[in-house]
XYZ file of C-alpha atoms in Angstrom:
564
model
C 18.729 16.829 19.966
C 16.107 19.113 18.021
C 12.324 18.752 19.667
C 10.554 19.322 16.024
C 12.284 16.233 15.147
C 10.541 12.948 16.146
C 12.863 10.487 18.887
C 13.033 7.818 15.936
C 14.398 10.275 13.179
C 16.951 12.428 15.689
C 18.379 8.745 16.782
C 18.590 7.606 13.054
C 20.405 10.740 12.402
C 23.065 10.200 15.086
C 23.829 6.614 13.503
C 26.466 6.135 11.113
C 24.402 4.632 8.094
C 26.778 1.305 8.543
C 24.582 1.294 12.111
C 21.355 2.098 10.793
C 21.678 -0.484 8.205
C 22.245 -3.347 10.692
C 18.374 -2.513 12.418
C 15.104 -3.175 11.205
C 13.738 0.024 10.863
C 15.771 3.313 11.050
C 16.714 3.518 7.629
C 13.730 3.751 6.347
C 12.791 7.009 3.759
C 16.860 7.234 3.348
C 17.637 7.638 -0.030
C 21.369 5.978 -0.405
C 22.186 8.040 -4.089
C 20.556 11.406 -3.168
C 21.548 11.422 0.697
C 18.250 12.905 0.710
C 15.554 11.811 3.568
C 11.720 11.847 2.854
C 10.509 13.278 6.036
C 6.817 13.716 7.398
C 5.732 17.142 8.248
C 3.078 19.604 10.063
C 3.292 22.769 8.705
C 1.720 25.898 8.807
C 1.820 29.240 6.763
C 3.697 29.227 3.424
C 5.698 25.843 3.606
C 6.365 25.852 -0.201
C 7.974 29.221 -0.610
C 9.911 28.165 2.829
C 11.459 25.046 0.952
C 11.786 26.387 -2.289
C 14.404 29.088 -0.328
C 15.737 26.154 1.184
C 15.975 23.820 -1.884
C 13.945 21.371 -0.259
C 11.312 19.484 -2.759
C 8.018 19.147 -1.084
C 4.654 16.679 -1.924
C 1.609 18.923 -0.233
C -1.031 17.105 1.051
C -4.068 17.749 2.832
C -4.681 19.167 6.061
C -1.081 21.077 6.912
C 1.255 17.825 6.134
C 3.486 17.298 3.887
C 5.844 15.074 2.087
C 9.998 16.404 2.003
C 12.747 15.396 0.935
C 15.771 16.924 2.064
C 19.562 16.030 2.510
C 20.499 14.763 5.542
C 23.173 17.043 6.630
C 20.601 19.783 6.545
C 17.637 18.364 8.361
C 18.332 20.159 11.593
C 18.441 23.307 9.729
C 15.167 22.836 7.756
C 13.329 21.906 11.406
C 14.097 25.323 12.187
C 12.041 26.739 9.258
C 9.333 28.777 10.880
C 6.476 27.027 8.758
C 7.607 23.684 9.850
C 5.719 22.339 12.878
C 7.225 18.703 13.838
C 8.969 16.082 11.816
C 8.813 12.483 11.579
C 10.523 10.011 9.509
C 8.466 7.189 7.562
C 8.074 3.659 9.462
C 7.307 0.509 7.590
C 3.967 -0.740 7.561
C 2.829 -4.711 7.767
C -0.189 -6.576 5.735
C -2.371 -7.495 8.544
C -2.555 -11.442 7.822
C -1.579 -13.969 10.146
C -17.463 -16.669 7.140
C -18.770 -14.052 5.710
C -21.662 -11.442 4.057
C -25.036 -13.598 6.062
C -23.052 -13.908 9.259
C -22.798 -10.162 9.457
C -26.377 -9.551 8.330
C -25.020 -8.129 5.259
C -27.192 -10.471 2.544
C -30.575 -9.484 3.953
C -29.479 -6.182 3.207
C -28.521 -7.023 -0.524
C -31.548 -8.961 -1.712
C -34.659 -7.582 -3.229
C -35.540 -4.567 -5.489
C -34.152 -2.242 -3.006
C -31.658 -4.307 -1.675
C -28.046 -2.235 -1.564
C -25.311 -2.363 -3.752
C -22.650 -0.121 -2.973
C -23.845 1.955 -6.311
C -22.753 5.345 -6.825
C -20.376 5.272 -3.920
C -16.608 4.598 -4.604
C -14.926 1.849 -2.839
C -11.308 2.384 -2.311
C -8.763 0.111 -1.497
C -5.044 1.003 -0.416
C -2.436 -2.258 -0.919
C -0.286 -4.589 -2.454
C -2.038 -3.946 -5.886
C -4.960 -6.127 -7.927
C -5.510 -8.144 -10.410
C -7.331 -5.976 -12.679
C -8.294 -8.965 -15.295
C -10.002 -10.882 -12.231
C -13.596 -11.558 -13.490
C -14.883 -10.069 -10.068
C -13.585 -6.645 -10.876
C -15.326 -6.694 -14.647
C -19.209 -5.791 -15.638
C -20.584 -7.656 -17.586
C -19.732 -6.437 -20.903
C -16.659 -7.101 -20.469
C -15.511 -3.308 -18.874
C -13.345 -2.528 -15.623
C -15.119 -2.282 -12.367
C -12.128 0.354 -11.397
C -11.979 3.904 -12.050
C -7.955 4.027 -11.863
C -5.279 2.308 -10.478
C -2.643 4.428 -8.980
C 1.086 2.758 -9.024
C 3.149 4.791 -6.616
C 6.155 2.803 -7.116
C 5.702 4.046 -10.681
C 4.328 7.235 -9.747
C 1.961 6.858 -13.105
C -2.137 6.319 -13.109
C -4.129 4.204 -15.494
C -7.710 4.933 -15.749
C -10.488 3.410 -16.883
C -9.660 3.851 -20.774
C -6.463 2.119 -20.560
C -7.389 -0.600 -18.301
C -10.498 -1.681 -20.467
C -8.151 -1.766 -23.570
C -6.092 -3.804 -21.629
C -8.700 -6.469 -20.742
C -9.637 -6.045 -24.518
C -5.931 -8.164 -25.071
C -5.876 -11.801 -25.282
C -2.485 -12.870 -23.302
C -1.320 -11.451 -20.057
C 1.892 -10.361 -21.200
C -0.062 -7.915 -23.768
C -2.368 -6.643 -21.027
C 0.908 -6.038 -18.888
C 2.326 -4.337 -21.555
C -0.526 -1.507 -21.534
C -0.976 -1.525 -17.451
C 1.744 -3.282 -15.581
C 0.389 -3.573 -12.421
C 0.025 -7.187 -10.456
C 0.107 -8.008 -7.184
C 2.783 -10.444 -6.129
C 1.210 -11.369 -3.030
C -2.198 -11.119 -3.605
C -3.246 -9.420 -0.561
C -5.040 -6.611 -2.039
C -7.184 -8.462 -4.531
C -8.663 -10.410 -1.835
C -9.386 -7.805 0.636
C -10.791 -5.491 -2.690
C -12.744 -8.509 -3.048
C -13.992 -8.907 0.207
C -15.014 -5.019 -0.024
C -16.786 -5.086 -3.068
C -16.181 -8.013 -5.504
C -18.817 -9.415 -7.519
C -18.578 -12.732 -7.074
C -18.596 -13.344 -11.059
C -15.745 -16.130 -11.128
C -17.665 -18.011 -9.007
C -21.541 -17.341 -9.810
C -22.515 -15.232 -7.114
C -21.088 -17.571 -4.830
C -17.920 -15.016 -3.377
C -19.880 -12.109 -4.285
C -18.559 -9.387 -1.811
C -20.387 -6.372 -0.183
C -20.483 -3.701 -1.931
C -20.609 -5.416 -5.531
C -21.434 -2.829 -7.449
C -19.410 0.040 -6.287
C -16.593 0.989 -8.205
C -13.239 0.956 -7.026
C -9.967 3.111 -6.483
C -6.767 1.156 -6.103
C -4.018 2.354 -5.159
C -1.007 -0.162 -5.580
C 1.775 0.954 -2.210
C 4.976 -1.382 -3.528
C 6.815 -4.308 -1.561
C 4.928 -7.543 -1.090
C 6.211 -7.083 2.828
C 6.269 -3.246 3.680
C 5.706 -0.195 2.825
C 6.023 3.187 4.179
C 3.751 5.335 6.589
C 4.544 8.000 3.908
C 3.346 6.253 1.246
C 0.111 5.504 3.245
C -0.537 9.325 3.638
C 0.127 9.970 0.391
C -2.413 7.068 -1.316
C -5.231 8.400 1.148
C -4.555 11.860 -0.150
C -4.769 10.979 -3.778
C -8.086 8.629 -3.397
C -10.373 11.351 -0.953
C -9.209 14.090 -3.755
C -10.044 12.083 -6.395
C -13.752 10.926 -4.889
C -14.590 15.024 -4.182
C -13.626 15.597 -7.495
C -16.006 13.410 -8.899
C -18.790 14.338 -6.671
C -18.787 10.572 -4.874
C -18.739 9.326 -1.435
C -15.958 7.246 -0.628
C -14.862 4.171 1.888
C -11.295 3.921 2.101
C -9.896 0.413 3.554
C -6.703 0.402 5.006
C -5.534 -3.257 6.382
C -1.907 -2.926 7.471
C -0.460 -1.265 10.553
C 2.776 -1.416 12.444
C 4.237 -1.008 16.068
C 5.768 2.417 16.564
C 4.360 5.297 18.919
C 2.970 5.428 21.931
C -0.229 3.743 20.884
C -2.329 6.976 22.094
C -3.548 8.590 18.331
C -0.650 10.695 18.573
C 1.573 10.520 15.712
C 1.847 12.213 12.578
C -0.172 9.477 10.816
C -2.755 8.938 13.433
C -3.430 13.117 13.432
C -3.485 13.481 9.750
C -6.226 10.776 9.322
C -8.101 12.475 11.507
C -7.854 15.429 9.549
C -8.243 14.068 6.346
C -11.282 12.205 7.567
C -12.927 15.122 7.970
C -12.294 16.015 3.813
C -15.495 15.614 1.667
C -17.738 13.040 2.197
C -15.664 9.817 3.689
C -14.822 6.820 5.372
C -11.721 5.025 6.698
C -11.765 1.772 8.254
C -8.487 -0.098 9.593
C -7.527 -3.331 10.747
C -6.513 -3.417 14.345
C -3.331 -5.949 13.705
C -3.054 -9.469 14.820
C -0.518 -9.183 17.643
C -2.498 -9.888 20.497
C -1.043 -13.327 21.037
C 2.399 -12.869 19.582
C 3.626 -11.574 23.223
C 4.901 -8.064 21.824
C 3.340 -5.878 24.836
C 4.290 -5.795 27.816
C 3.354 -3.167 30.514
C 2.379 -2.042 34.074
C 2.404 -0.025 37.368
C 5.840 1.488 38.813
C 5.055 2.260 42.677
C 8.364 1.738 45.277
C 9.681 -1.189 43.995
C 11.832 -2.012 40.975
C 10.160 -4.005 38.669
C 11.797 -6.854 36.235
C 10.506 -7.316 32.640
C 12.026 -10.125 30.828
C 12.287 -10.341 26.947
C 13.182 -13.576 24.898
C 15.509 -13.012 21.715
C 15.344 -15.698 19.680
C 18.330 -17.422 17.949
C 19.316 -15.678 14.347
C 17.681 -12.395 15.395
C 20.057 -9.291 13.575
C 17.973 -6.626 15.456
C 15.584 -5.797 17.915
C 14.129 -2.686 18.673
C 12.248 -2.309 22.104
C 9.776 0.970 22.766
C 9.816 1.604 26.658
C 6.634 4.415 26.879
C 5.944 6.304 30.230
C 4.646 9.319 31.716
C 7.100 11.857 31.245
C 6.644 12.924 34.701
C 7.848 9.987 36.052
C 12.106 9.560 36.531
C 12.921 5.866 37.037
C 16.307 4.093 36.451
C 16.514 1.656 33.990
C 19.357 -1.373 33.785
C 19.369 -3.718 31.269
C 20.758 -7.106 32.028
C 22.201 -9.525 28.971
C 21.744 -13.071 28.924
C 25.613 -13.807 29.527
C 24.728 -11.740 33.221
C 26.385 -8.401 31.723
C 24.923 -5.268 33.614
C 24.526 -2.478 31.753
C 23.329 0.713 33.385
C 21.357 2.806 35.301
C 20.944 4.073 32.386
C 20.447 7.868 33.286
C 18.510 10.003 31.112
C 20.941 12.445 28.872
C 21.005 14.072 25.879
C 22.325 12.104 22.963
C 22.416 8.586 21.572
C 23.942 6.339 24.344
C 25.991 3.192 22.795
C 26.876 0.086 24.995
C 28.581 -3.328 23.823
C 27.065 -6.987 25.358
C 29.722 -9.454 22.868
C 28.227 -9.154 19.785
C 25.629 -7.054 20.769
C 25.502 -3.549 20.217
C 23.027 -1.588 22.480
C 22.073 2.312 21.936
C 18.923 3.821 23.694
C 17.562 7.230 22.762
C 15.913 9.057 25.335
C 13.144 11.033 23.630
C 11.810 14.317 25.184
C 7.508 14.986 25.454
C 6.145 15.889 21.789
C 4.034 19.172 21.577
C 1.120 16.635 20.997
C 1.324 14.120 23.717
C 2.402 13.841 27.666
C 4.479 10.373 26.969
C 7.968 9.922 26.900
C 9.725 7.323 24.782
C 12.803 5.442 25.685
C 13.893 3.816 22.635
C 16.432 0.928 23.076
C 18.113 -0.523 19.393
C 19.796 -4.165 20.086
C 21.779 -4.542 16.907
C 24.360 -7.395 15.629
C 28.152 -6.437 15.572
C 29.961 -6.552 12.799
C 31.897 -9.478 13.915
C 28.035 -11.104 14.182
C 25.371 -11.308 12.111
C 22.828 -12.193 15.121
C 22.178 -10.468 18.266
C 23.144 -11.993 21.464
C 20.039 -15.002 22.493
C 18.469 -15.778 25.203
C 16.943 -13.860 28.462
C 17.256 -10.109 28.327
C 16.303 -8.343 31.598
C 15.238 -4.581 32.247
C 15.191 -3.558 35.999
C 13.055 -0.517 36.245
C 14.163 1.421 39.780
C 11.603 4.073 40.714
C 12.909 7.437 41.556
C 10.290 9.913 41.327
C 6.789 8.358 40.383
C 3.542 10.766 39.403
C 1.972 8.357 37.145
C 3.823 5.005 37.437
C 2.397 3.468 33.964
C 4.502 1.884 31.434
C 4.102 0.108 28.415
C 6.844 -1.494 26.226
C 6.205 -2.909 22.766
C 8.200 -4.850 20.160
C 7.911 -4.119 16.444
C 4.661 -5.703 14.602
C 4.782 -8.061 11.392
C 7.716 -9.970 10.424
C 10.430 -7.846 11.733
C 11.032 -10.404 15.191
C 10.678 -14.130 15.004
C 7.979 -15.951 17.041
C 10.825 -17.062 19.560
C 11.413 -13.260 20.477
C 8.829 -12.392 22.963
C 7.847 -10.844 26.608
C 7.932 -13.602 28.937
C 5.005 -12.077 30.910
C 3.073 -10.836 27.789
C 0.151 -8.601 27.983
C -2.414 -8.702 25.148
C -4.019 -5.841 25.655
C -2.990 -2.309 24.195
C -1.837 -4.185 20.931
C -3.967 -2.216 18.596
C -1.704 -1.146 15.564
C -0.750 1.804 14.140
C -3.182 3.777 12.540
C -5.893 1.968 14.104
C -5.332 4.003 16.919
C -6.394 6.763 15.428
C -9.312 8.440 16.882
C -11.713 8.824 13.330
C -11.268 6.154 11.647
C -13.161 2.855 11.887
C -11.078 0.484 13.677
C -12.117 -3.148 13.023
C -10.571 -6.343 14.817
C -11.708 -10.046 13.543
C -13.820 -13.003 15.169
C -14.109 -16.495 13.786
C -17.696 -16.485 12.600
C -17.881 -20.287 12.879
C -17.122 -20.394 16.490
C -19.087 -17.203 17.522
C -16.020 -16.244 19.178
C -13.275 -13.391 19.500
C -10.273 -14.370 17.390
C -7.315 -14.731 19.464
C -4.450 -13.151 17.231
C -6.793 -10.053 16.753
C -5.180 -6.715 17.917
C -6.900 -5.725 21.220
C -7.592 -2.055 22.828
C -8.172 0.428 24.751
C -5.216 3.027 23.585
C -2.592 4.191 25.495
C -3.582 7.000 28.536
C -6.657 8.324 26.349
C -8.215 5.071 26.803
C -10.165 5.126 23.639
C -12.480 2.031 23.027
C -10.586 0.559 20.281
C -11.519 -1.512 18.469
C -15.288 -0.199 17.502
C -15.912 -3.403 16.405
C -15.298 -7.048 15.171
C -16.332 -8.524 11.384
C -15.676 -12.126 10.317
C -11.507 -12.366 9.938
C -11.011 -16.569 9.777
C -10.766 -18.685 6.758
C -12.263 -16.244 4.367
C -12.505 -16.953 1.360
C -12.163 -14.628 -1.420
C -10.401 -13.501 -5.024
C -6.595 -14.544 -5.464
C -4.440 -13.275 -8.956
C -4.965 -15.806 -11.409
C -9.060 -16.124 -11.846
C -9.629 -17.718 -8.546
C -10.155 -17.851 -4.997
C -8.381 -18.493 -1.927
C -9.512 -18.709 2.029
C -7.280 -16.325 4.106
C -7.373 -15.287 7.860
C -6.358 -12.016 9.336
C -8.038 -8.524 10.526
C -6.937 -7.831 6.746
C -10.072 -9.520 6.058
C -12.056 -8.282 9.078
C -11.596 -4.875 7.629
C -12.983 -4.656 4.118
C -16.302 -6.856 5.548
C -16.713 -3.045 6.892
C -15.701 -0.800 4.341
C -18.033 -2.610 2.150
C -20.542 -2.106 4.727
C -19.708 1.950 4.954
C -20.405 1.916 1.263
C -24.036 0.418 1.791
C -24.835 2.717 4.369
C -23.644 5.992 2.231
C -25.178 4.460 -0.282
C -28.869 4.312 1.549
C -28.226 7.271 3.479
C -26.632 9.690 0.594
C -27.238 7.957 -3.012
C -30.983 6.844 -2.130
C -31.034 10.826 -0.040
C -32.382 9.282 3.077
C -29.561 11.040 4.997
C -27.686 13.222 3.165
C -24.639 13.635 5.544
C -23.970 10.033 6.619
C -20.486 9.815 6.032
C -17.273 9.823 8.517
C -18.260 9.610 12.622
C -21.732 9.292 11.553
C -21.146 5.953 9.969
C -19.105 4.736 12.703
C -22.352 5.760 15.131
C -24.355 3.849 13.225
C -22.491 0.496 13.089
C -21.658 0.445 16.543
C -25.578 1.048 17.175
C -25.948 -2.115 15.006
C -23.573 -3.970 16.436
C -23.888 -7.084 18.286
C -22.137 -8.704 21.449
C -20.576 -11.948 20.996
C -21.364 -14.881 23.205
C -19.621 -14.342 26.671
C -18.574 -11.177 25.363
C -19.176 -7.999 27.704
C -20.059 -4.251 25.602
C -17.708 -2.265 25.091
C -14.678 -5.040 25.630
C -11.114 -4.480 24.757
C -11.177 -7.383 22.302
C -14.362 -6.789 20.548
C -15.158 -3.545 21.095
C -18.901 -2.720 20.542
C -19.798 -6.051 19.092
C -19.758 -7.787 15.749
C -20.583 -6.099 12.498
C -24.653 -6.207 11.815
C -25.359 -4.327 9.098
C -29.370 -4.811 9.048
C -29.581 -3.362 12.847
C -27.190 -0.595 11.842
C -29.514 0.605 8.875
C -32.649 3.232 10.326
C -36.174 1.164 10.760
C-alpha cells in the first residue's frame, strides 16, 4: 500500500465499489460516471504543471493544498508525482445538533453610543444555506445584510445586486427564480442568526451578536453531510474574499465528524491552521455532541490482554470502528462475534484483510505512521452481506494481547452524527477525547456548549484534551440549550447543540476585531490573539475546575475579555 496515500483512501481503493457501497463512508468523493476521485492534497513546488502532464484537474487553494480529481486506476501513479506530498480522500461531515447574548455578557457590551456591533467586520458562516428573505438578514430599507452567497452545489455566486433584486419580488417562487438558494433544514439560518442576526422579525427581541456585521454564506449541499473537501474549499473562498475587500473576518464552522486520530493531524486539521494564519481572521468550531453517545472508548495496554466490548444495534448495514495506538507498540488483536465466532490474531500485514461472521463481512486495514503523526490506525469495516441488509447484532468483542508495549495507549472511536444508531455503542464508554473533527485543530477556536439555565456543562457536548498532544480542547463553553433563534419561513425556532454554542463566539470574535481593529484600539487582534483574549475573559462554571476537559477555560464573557 502507497504511504502518500491516507489508510482510509488506500483501503477504499482495494474495495470493489459493490463493497464500498455497502459502508458508511468509503465512497465518499467517488464520482460513479467519471471514475474520477476528488482527493485532498499537500503539495509543494509546481503542482499545476505536474497535473496538467498528468491530466489531472486540480482546485488550488491556500497554503500548499489542493483539490484533485483524478481516475481511480491512476491514483497510485499520481501519489508518486514529486510535487505531491500526502493524499487523503474527503470524509463526510455532521451538523452539530443533537440562553443567550446577557448570559455571556455579550448585551453590556452592545448597549450605549459605543456599544459594539460587529460593523465593518464580515461575519461568515459555512452551512446548510439561509434564508436570504428572513427579515433578520435585511437593513432597514429593505437591502440584504449579505455580501454573497456562495452555492457550491451550484458552483455559481450571487452577490449583493442580485439578492436585493430578489427581495425586491413579491412571491417566493419569483425570488427563487433570481437566487435559488434555501435551506432545507434550516440549520444555517439559525446559527447565522445566532452570529449576527438582527433580531428584526422579532423587535430586537432575537437580536444576535454581531447585528450589524455583514455576512458571507456559503451554502455546502445535503441537509445531512457534506464533505471535508467541500469544507476546505468554502473557507478558502470566504478568507480570500474578506482580504480582498480589506475586512476582518470570523468564520463559524459548526459541524465535525469522527475520523483521525483526534491529535490535529489530518489534512483538514493542518490546513486550518494554515489558512488561519491568511489575512486578518478567525475560525471558531463546534466541538460535537458525542460525549454521551458512548462512541470512545480507550485505555492502557500493560501485560495483560484487555477486552473492549461494542454493542451493534439491530438494522445496522455498517459499522466502521477506528482502533488508534502508538505505532511503537505490537499487540494482537481478535475480534469475537456475537454468535462466539473467533476471528484472529489478527497479525499486522500489508493489504486489506477480509473475514466472514454469517452475514457479516469484516475487513481491517492496517495503516502505517503518517509523515505528520507517531499514531497508527487499525481500521476495522463491519459491513452487511449481500445475502443481508444488516450487520450481525449484538455483543462484539476485541481482545487486545500485548506483545511488545512502549506506549500502551489506545483509543477506539465510532463514526459521529447519524451514521450508527443510539443502540450501537461501547459498553464501557469513555467521554472524554470526543472532540470532533476539525475542532481538534490547534488554531481555531474550539467551542463546546453549557445550558445557561442550569449554570452547568451540557452533557452531550464534545469533551477534550486531544489525542497524545494533549491540547486543552475545548477553549471554551457558550450557551448551546434551547436557543432560540431564526428558522426559514420569517420565524424563530429554539434549538440545542454546540451548533449553537459556536456562533455565540464567532459573533463575539467579530466584536472584539471590531473594537480592537475597526475602532484601531489594537490593530492586529485577529486569529490566536482573539482566542487569548476570550479565554482571559472567560469564566469557570459552578463546580467546574480551569482548564477542564469539558469546559475548557470557562464560559464565554465577552465584557471581561474586552481591555479595561
Amino acid at each position: 500500500m502507497d504511504q502518500k496515500i491516507e489508510n482510509q483512501l488506500n483501503l477504499a481503493l482495494g474495495l470493489t465499489e459493490d463493497e464500498r457501497s455497502r459502508t458508511s463512508d468509503l465512497n465518499t468523493g467517488f464520482d460513479e460516471k467519471t471514475r474520477k476521485w476528488e482527493l485532498i492534497i499537500r503539495y509543494c513546488g509546481d503542482i499545476e504543471a505536474a497535473a496538467q502532464s498528468f491530466g489531472a484537474e486540480l482546485k488550488i487553494l491556500s497554503g500548499g493544498y489542493a483539490l484533485a480529481y483524478v481516475e481511480e486506476s491512476r491514483i497510485e501513479e499520481f501519489s508518486r508525482l514529486m510535487e505531491v506530498i500526502y493524499i487523503e480522500k474527503p470524509k463526510k461531515l455532521f451538523y452539530e445538533l443533537d440562553y443567550s447574548v446577557d448570559i455571556s455578557c455579550i448585551d453590556s457590551v452592545q448597549r450605549g453610543a459605543e456599544g459594539l456591533s460587529g460593523e465593518g467586520v464580515i461575519v461568515a458562516v459555512i452551512d446548510s444555506g439561509i434564508d436570504y428573505a428572513h427579515p433578520d438578514f435585511i437593513n432597514e430599507d429593505g437591502s440584504t445584510r449579505i455580501i454573497e452567497i456562495f452555492d457550491e452545489a451550484a458552483d455559481k455566486v450571487y452577490g449583493r445586486a442580485v439578492i436585493n433584486e430578489a427581495l425586491g419580488k413579491s412571491g417566493r417562487q419569483e425570488r427563487l427564480e433570481l437566487v435559488p438558494v434555501t435551506d432545507a433544514s434550516g440549520h444555517g439560518t439559525h446559527v447565522a442568526g445566532i452570529a449576527a442576526g438582527n433580531g428584526r422579525a422579532s423587535g430586537g427581541r432575537y437580536r444576535g451578536v454581531a447585528y450589524k456585521s455583514e455576512l458571507l454564506i456559503v451554502k455546502l449541499g445535503g441537509d445531512e453531510y457534506f464533505s471535508t473537501a467541500r469544507l476546505m474549499e468554502a473557507v478558502n473562498y470566504v478568507i480570500r474574499k474578506a482580504a480582498s475587500l480589506g475586512r476582518p473576518i470570523a468564520v463559524n464552522l459548526s459541524f465535525g465528524n469522527n475520523y483521525g486520530s483526534h491529535n490535529g493531524t489530518s489534512l483538514l486539521e493542518t490546513y486550518l491552521n494554515e489558512i488561519s494564519e491568511m489575512w486578518k481572521n478567525v475560525i471558531v468550531v463546534g466541538s460535537g455532541n458525542e460525549a454521551a453517545k458512548g462512541v470512545h472508548v480507550g485505555g492502557v495496554l500493560a501485560e495483560r490482554t484487555v477486552t473492549e466490548e461494542l454493542v451493534i444495534g439491530q438494522f445496522e448495514p455498517s459499522v466502521d470502528v477506528q482502533l488508534w495506538k502508538s505505532y511503537s507498540d505490537d499487540f494482537l488483536v481478535t475480534l469475537i462475534a456475537p454468535d462466539g465466532r473467533r476471528i484472529g490474531p489478527i497479525y499486522n500485514e500489508n493489504g486489506i484483510l477480509h473475514y466472514f461472521a454469517g452475514n457479516t463481512r469484516i475487513y481491517v486495514y492496517y495503516g502505517e505512521s503518517a509523515p505528520y503523526s507517531t499514531s497508527q490506525e487499525i481500521f476495522i469495516q463491519l459491513a452487511a452481506d449481500k445475502s443481508s441488509n444488516y450487520i450481525m447484532p449484538g455483543i462484539w468483542r476485541f481482545e487486545f494481547q500485548p506483545m511488545r508495549i512502549r506506549d500502551g495507549r489506545y483509543d477506539m472511536w465510532l463514526p459521529a452524527g447519524s451514521f450508527v444508531s443510539t443502540d450501537t455503542r461501547f459498553t464501557r464508554t469513555m467521554p472524554e477525547v470526543t472532540l470532533t473533527i476539525p475542532s481538534t485543530a490547534y488554531k481555531v477556536i474550539t467551542v463546546g456548549a453549557y445550558d445557561a439555565r442550569l449554570q452547568a456543562y451540557a452533557d452531550f457536548s464534545g469533551r477534550g484534551y486531544t489525542r497524545n498532544v494533549m491540547t486543552i480542547k475545548p477553549d471554551l463553553v457558550a450557551p448551546g440549550v434551547g436557543i432560540t433563534a431564526p428558522s426559514p419561513g420569517g420565524g424563530y425556532t429554539a434549538r440545542t447543540g454546540t451548533s449553537m454554542a459556536t456562533p455565540f463566539v464567532t459573533g463575539s470574535a467579530a466584536l472584539l476585531m471590531e473594537w480592537g481593529i475597526i475602532k484601531g484600539n489594537d490593530m492586529y487582534l485577529y486569529g490566536e490573539k482573539v482566542k487569548a483574549y476570550l479565554i482571559r475573559g472567560a469564566r469557570p462554571l459552578p463546580g467546574e475546575e480551569l482548564p477542564s476537559r469539558k469546559t475548557g477555560w470557562g464560559a464565554l464573557c465577552l465584557r471581561d475579555s474586552i481591555p479595561s
